[in-house]
C-alpha angles and dihedrals in degrees: 000000000000129000124309109227130182107238128216122195113202126192134205090030097292099133101096093043087050096050091042090053096047095045088051089053107044118058123243087024131143146158103252100191140341134190120193135202117261131214091280091064139168081189128035112290113265097020124119112278088176137338142171125211134176129222106196093329097319111116122214129185124218146175142181102239110226086204121078107236127198089222138060142173119328128199089232083087115041137161108253115212129181122206128209094211134028089237088059091050095048093046090052090042094051095043092045094047093054105111090357135086132258115236098178114007119223109288149125102273095175098253090065128024086223125017138152138188121199143160111223129223087273095054095255116138122225132186113201117195130183111229099207 
């Protein structure tokens, strides 16, 4: 059996922008590989046919869907990220919230002394938790 990877399907050609944004925010992250649609399609030339990126070692696969779907991301599936410091948590939360939506503002919810949940500007849901 091969790897098991979370898979993110973006629409409207947003995959590369999202990967670049995510890898700029999370330490030890990179775009591992990317294949683009050519002039022959079926997607728009230059958009992401298939890519893999890693956030602190966790790999994700993504695409730009060339088919317009009636669905998008849902918060019922989210990326759960633990932070070592409050500064790191606040930095990630504020950047991911820009153009997005707060589902649970940063606060002490009992299960964590500092936790926040946000949908980013691409519609991807993130749960951010302070470890200490």
